[in-house]
XYZ file of C-alpha atoms in Angstrom:
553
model
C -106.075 -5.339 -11.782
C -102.986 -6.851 -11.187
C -101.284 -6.033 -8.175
C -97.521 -6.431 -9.001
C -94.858 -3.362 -8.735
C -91.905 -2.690 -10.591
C -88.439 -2.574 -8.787
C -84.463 -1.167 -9.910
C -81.914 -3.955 -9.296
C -78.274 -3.398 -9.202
C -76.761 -6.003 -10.836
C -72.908 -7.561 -10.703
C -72.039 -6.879 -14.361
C -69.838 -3.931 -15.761
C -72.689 -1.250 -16.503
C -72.834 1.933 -14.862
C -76.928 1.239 -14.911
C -79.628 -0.835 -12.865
C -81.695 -2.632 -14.243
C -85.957 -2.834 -13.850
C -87.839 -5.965 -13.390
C -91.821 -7.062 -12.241
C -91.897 -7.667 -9.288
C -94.798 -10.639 -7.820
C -97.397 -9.784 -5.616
C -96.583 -13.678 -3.894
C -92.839 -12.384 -3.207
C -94.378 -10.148 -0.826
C -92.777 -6.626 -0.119
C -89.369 -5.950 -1.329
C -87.637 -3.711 0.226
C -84.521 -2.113 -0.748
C -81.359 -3.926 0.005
C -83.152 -6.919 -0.728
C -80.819 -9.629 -2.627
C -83.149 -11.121 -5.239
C -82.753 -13.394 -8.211
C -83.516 -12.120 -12.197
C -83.170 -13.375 -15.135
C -80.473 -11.081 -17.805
C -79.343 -11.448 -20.896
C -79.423 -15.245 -20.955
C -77.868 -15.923 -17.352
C -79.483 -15.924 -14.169
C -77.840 -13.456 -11.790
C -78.363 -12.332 -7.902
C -78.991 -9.000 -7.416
C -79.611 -6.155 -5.157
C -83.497 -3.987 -4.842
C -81.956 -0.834 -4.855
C -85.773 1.335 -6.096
C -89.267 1.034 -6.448
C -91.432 2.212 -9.313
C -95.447 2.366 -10.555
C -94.442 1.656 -14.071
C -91.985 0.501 -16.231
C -89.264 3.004 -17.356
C -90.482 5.167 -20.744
C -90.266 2.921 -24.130
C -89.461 -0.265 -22.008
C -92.136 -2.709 -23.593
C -91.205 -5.856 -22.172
C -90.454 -6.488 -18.557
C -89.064 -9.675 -17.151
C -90.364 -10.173 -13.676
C -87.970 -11.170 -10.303
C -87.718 -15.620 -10.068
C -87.158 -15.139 -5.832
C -86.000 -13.503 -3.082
C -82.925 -14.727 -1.464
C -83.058 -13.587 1.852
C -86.073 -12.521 4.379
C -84.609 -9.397 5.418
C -82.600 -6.611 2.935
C -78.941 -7.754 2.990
C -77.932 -4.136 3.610
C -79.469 -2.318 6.081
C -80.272 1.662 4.635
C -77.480 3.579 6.134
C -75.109 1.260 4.541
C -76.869 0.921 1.320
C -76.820 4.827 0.544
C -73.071 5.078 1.182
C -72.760 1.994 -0.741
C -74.294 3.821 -3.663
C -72.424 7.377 -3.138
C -69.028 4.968 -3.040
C -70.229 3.975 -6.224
C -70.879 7.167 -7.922
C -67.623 8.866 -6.101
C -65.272 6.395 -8.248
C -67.533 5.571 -11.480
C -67.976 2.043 -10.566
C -70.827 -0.060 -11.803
C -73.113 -0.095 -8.134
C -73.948 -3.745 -8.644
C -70.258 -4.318 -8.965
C -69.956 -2.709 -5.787
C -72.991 -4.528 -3.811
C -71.133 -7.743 -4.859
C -68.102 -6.820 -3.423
C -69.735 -5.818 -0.263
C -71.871 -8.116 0.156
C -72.440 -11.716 1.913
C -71.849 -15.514 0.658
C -75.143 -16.500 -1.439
C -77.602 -18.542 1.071
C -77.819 -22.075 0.223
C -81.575 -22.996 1.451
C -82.178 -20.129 -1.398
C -80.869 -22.244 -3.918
C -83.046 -25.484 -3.416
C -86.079 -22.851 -3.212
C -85.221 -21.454 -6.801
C -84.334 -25.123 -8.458
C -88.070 -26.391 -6.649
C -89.366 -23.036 -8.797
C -88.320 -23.979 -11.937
C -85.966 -21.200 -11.985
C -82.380 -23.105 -11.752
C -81.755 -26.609 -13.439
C -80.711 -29.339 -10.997
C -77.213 -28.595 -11.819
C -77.605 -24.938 -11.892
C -76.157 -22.167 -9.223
C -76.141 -18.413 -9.405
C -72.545 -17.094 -9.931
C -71.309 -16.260 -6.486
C -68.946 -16.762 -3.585
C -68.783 -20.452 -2.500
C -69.047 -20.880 1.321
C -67.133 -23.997 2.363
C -68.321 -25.575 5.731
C -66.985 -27.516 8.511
C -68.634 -29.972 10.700
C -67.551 -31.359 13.906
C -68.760 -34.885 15.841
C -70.208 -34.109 19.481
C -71.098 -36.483 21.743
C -73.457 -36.463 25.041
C -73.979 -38.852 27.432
C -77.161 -40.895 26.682
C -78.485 -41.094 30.766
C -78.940 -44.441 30.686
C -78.098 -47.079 33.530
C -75.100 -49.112 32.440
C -76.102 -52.858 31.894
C -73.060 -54.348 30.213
C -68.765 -54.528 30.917
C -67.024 -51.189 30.085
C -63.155 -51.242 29.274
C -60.930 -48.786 31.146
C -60.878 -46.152 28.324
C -65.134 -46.282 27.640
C -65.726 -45.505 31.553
C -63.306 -42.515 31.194
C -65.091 -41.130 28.219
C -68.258 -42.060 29.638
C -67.641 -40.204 33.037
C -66.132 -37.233 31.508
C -69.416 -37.044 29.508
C -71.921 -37.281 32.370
C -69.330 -34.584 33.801
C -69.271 -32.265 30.940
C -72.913 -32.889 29.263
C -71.807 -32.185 25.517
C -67.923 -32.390 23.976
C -66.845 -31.861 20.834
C -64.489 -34.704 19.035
C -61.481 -32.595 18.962
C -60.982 -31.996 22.515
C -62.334 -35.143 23.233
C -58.855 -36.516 21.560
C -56.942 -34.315 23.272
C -58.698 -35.281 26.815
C -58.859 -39.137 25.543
C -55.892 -39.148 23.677
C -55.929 -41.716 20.155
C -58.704 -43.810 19.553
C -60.988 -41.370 20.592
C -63.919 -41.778 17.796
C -63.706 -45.557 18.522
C -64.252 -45.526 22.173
C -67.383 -43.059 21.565
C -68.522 -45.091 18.449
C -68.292 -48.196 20.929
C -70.477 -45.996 23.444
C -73.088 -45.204 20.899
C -73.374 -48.871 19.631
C -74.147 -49.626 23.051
C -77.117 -46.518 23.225
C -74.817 -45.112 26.133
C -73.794 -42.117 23.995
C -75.150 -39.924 21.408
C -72.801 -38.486 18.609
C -74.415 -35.597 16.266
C -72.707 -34.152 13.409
C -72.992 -30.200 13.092
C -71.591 -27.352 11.165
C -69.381 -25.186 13.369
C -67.294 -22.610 12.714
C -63.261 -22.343 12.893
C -62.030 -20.260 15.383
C -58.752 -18.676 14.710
C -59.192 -15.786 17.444
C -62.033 -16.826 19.965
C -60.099 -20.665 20.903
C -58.587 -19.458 24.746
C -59.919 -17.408 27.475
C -58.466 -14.071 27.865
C -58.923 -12.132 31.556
C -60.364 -8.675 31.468
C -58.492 -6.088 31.616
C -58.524 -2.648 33.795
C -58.947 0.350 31.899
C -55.525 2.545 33.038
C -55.382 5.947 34.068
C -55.381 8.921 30.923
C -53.228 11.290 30.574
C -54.415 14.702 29.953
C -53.967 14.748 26.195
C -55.803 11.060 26.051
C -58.454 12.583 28.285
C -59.040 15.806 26.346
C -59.114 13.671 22.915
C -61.924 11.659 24.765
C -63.980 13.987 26.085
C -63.770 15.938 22.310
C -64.777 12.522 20.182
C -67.418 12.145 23.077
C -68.897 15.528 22.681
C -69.210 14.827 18.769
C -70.730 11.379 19.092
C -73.559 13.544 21.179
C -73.842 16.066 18.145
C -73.832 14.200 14.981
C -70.433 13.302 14.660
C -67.344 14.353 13.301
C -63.552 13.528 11.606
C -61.174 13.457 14.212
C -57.141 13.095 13.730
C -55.576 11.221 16.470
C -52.018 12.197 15.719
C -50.052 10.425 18.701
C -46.059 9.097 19.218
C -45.387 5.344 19.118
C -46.718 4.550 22.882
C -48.451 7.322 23.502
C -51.571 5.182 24.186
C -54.104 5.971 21.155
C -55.704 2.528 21.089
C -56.979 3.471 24.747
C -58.465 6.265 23.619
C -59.886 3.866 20.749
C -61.351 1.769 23.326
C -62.626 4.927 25.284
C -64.539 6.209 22.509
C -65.912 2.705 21.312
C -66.823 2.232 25.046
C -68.808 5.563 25.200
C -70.617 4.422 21.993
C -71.904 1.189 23.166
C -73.052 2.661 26.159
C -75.145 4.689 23.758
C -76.052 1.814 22.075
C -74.482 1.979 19.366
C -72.031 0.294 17.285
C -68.615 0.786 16.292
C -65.768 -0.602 13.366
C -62.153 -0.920 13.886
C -60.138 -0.673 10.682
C -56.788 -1.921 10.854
C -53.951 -2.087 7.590
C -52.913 -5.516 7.896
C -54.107 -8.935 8.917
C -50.722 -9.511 10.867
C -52.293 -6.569 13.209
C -55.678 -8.729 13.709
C -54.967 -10.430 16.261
C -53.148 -8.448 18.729
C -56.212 -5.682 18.290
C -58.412 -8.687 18.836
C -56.656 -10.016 21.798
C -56.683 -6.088 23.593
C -60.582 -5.473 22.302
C -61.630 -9.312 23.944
C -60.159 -8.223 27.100
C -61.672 -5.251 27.605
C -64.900 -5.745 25.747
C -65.643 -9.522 26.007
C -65.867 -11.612 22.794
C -68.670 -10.263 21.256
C -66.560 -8.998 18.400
C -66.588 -9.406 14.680
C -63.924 -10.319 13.289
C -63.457 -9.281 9.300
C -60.320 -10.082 7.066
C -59.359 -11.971 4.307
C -57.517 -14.170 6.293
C -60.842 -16.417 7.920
C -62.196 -18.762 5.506
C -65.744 -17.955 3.494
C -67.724 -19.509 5.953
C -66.584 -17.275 9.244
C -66.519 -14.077 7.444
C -69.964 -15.126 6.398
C -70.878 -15.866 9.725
C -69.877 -12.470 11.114
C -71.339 -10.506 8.356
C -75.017 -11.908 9.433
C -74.338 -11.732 13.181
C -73.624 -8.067 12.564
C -76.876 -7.851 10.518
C -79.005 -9.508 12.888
C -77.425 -7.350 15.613
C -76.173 -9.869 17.793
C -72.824 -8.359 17.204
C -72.469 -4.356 17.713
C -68.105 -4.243 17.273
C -66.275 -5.283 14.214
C -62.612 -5.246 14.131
C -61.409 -6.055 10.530
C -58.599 -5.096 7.164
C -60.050 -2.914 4.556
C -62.997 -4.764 3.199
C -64.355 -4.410 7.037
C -66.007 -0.957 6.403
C -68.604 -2.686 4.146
C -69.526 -4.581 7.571
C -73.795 -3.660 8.322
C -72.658 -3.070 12.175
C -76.135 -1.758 13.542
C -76.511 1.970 14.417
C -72.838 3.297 13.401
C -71.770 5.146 16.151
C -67.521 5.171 15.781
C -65.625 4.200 12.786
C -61.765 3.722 13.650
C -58.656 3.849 11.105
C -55.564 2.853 12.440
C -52.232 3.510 10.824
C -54.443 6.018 8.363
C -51.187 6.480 6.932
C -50.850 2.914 5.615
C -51.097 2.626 1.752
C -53.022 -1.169 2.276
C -55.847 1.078 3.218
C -55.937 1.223 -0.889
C -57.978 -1.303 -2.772
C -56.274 -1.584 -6.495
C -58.420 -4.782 -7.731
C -62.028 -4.758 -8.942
C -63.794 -1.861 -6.991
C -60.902 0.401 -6.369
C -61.187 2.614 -3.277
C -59.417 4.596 -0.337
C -60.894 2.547 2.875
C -59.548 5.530 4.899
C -61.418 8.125 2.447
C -64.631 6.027 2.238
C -64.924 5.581 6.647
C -64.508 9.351 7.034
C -67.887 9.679 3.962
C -69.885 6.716 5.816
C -69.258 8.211 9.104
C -70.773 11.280 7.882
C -73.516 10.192 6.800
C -74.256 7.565 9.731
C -73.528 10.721 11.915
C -70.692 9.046 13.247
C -67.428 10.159 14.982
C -64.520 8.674 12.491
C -61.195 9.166 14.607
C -58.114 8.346 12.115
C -54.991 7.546 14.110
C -51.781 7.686 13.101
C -47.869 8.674 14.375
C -47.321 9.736 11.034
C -50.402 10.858 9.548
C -50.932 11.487 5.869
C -49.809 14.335 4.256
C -53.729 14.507 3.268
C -55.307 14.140 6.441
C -52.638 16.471 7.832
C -53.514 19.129 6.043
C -57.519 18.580 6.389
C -56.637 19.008 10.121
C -54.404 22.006 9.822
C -57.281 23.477 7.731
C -60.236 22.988 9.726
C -62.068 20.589 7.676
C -61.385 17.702 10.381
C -60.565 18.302 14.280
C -56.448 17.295 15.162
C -56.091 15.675 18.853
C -52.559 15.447 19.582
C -50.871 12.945 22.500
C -47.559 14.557 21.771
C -45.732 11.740 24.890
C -46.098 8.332 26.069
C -48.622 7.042 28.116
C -46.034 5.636 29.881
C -42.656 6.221 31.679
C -40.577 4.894 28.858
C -39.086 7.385 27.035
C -38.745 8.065 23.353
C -35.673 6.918 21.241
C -33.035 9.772 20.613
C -33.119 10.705 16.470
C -30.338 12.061 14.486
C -30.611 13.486 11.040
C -27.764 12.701 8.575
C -27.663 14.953 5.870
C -25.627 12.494 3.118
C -24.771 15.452 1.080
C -21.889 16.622 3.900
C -21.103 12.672 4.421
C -17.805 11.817 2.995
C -18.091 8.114 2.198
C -16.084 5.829 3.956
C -14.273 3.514 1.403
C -14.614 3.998 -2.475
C -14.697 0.590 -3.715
C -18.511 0.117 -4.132
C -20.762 1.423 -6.353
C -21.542 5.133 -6.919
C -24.191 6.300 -4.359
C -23.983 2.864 -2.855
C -23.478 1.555 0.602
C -20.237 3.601 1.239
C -22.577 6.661 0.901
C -25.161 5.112 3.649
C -22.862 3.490 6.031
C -21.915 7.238 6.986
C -19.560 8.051 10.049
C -22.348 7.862 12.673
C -24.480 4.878 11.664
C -21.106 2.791 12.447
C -20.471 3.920 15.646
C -23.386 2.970 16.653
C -23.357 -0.067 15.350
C -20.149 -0.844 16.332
C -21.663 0.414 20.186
C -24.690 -2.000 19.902
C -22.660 -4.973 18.420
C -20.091 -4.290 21.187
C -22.873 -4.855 23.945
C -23.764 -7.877 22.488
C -26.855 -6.387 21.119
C -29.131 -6.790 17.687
C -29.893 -3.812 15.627
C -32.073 -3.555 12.979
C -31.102 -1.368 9.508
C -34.518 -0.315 7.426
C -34.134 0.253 3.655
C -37.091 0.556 1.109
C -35.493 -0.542 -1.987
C -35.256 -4.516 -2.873
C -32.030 -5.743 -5.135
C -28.769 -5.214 -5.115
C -29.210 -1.665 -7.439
C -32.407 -0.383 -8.006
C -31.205 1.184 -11.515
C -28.181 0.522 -14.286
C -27.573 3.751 -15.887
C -24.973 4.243 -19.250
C -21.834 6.341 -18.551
C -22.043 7.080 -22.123
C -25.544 8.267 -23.272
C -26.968 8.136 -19.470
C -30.253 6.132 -20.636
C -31.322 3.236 -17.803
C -32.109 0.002 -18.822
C -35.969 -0.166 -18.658
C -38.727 -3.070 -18.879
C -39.888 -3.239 -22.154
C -43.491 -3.494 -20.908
C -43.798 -1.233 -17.653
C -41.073 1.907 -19.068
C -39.233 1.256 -15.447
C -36.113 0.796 -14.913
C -34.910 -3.016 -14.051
C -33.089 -3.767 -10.810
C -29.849 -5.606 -10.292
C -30.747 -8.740 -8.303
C -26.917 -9.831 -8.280
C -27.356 -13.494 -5.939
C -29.137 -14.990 -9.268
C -27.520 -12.855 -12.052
C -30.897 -11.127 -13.390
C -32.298 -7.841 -13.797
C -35.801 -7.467 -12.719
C -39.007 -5.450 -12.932
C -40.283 -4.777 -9.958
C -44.037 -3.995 -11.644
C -44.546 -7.006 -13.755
C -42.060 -9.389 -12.931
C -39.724 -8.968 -16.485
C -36.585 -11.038 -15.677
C -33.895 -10.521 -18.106
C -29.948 -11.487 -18.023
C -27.418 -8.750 -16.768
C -26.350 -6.669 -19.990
C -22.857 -5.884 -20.604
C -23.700 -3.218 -22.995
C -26.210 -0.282 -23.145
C -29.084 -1.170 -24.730
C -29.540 2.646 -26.485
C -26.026 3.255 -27.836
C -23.882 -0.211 -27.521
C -21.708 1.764 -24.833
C -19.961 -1.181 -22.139
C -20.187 1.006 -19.380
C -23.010 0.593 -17.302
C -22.823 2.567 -14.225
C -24.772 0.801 -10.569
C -26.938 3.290 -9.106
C -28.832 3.281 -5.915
C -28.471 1.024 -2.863
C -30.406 -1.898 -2.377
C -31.095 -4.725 0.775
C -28.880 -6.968 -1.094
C -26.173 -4.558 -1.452
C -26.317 -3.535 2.339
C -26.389 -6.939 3.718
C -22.816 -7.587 1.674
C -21.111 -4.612 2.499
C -22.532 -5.323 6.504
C -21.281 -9.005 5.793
C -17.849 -7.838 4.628
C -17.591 -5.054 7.796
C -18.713 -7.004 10.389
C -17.669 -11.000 9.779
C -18.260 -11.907 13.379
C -21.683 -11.245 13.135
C -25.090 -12.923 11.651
C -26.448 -10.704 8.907
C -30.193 -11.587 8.011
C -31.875 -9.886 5.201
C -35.292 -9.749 5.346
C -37.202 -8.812 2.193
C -39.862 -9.996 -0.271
C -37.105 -11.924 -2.131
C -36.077 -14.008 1.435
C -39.031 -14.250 2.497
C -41.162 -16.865 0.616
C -41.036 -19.357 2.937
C -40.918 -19.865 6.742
C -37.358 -18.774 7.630
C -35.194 -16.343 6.664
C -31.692 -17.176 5.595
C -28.892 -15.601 7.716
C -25.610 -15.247 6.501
């Protein structure tokens, strides 16, 4: 009697299904969240144990059996493989679509197993993320006795290498200076050094020392929110809502919190909106924790995310500190998930598997039994109102952690503003630039000072309305109306990039009144321009800034 078993696989096509295959006796066990190769439909695809079965499924005849196993442990440890499959089922995505997008680069050693099988041709891969590697030259000192004549620049690689033990060719060039390889390839013809070739990794966040830090004094408020997320990491976790001012110290109590879980050991994640806020995060978490940190973002190359994703697995690595894609990270024994900026929209995945990264950390925390604190000076009207409702816990640090004070805020309510001038547009800059924004501008410029005007709206007029029949003109694709990007003469869509000329009549009724409505940056920096001449205007948008400075007028 044959001793094989049946296993589900979750596969990375577009069906809402798994799939069952035979599985070998001489694969050993397979346990779920093992990645595994199968044959489908003609192509040979990776894919993820996700169930175990006696038998075949009921009126399944035929039965292809699993070609290999791709890694020796599951790539997804259990916790995260059940939230992985209630993410799927929460947004009615295909689960092996899902697994794929969670889960590590394909193993290479895997693929000379399967071609040695019979499996995969000679030329053949399974479809998958390529992991590009980098390898560096070191060089040791060989600890022999030196028999022959050395020039000046071979003794002072020489004696920096019986110094040092191993260096690695790049900072032997900046030690050495040019002509670096040659000296040590001089060395090694003479047996006096050795030079080995090995893949390393980049290391965009890890390359200088940083000194510990202190941990300051809390305040009450950051002491209180402490000892609550404490309390719940004790009792099976909880949501928390960190709703604190600019400065009011919440990524202390971030650190407190992760701090208290380690000591626990367990592990923690650190979800942060954008890249751009990587590496300060990573600088503040190194110096307090050490740099035993995963770091998780789109911005590393293949190979280092990879890197960190199996660290994490293996549990070398217990923090992870990463954008949105950084909750799929297997950190071991989930004890604190973190969103910063909950607020921020980039928490939103709109390609392939489309999810809410803040929605999905406060559902894996739950059912890791871990405290998820979301922090935020504006929080979501969403999370807000969980808070307000009882169905999460709201921690307030309602002042700064430090002396400084907050900035004074005035509310200008445009419909009492009488515009000052009348010769731009209707609802334009005239309407903006009210009474009080200029004196303080005028104040700040006075004192030699910069100042900084915000504005959410790109163009010179987000809309072009008719006088006559009031229709906009619209994109004839996205039903939106076009924006006025004056500087190049075009109206654009701001959804799928429709560029069209300026009209000079209504498309609806032929009218030649077309009426500018809205204000946008390019608008405000001219009318700034034409009010202040003496000083330099930069605009700063997505339409300035495509390259590596921004033009200043």
């Amino acid at each position: 009697m044959s001793e094989d078993r049946y296993v589900d696989v979750a596969l990375p096509v577009p069906l809402r299904q798994t799939f069952t295959y035979r599985a070998p006796a001489e694969l050993g066990a397979l346990e779920l969240g093992h990645r595994v190769a199968v044959p489908f439909s003609g192509r040979k695809l990776p894919g993820i144990v996700v169930g175990h079965r006696d038998a075949p499924p009921e009126g399944v005849k035929k039965v292809f059996r699993v070609a290999g196993r791709l890694e020796d442990v599951p790539v997804f440890p259990a916790e995260l493989l059940r939230f992985l499959e209630e993410a799927a089922k929460y947004y009615f995505h295909p689960l092996g679509e899902v697994l794929r997008a969670a889960a590590p680069a394909l193993p290479k050693d895997a693929m000379a197993t399967l071609r040695q099988g019979g499996f995969l041709g000679a030329d053949e891969a399974l479809p998958g993320r390529a992991v590009k590697t980098r390898t560096e030259t070191f060089a040791r000192a060989a600890g022999v006795e030196v028999t022959t004549r050395l020039g000046p620049r071979q003794r002072a690689a020489l004696a920096l290498l019986e110094e040092r033990g191993e260096v690695a060719m790049t900072e032997l060039r900046e030690l050495l200076g040019g002509g670096a390889r040659a000296t040590l390839r001089s060395l090694a013809d003479k047996g006096l050094v050795t030079l080995e070739d090995r893949e390393v990794l980049s290391d965009p966040f890890f390359g200088r020392a940083i000194e510990r830090d202190t941990p300051p004094p809390l305040t009450a408020p950051q002491a209180l929110a402490v000892e609550r997320m404490t309390e719940a990491l004790d009792h099976d976790g909880g949501t928390f809502l960190l709703h604190g001012v600019t400065g009011s110290g919440k990524t202390e109590v971030y650190l407190r919190v992760i701090e208290a879980a380690r000591t626990r050991g367990r592990g923690a994640l650190l979800l942060v909106p954008e890249i751009a806020l990587t590496p300060q995060l990573v600088h503040r978490f190194r110096a307090r924790f050490g740099d035993g940190i995963a770091v998780l973002h789109s911005g590393l190359g293949e190979r280092e995310r990879d890197e960190f994703w199996r660290r994490l697995r293996r549990g070398e690595l217990v923090l992870a500190v990463g954008a949105r894609s950084a909750l799929f990270a297997p950190v071991p024994d989930l004890g604190v998930i973190v969103v910063d900026e909950e607020h921020d929209p980039s928490f939103k995945q709109e390609e392939g598997f489309r999810y809410h990264a803040r929605d999905m950390a406060m559902l894996r925390a739950h059912r890791a039994g871990a405290v998820c604190v979301l922090g935020s000076a504006t929080p979501s009207v969403e999370s807000f109102h969980a808070a307000t409702s009882g169905r999460t816990t709201l921690l307030s640090l309602p002042e700064r952690a430090t002396a400084q004070q907050l900035p004074s805020v005035e509310i200008v309510d445009l419909k009492g503003h009488r515009p000052i001038g009348q010769d731009g547009p209707r609802g334009g800059a005239a309407l903006f630039l009210t009474g009080s924004l200029l004196r303080r501008l005028n104040e700040c410029l006075g004192a030699g000072d910069q100042a900084i005007l915000f504005l959410n709206r790109r163009g010179f007029v987000p809309a072009l309305r008719c006088f006559a029949c009031g229709a906009g003109v619209e994109c004839p694709s996205c039903s939106v109306t076009l924006t006025e990007h004056r500087r190049v003469a075009e109206l654009r869509c701001h959804y799928c990039d429709y560029r069209a000329p300026i009209p000079d009549r209504c498309p609806t009724c032929g009218a030649t009144e077309l009426e500018p409505v809205g204000l946008g940056t390019e608008q405000l920096e001219q009318a700034l321009v034409e009010r202040y001449p003496e000083a330099r205007v930069a605009r700063l948008d997505r339409d300035t800034a495509t390259g590596r400075t921004v033009e200043a007028v």
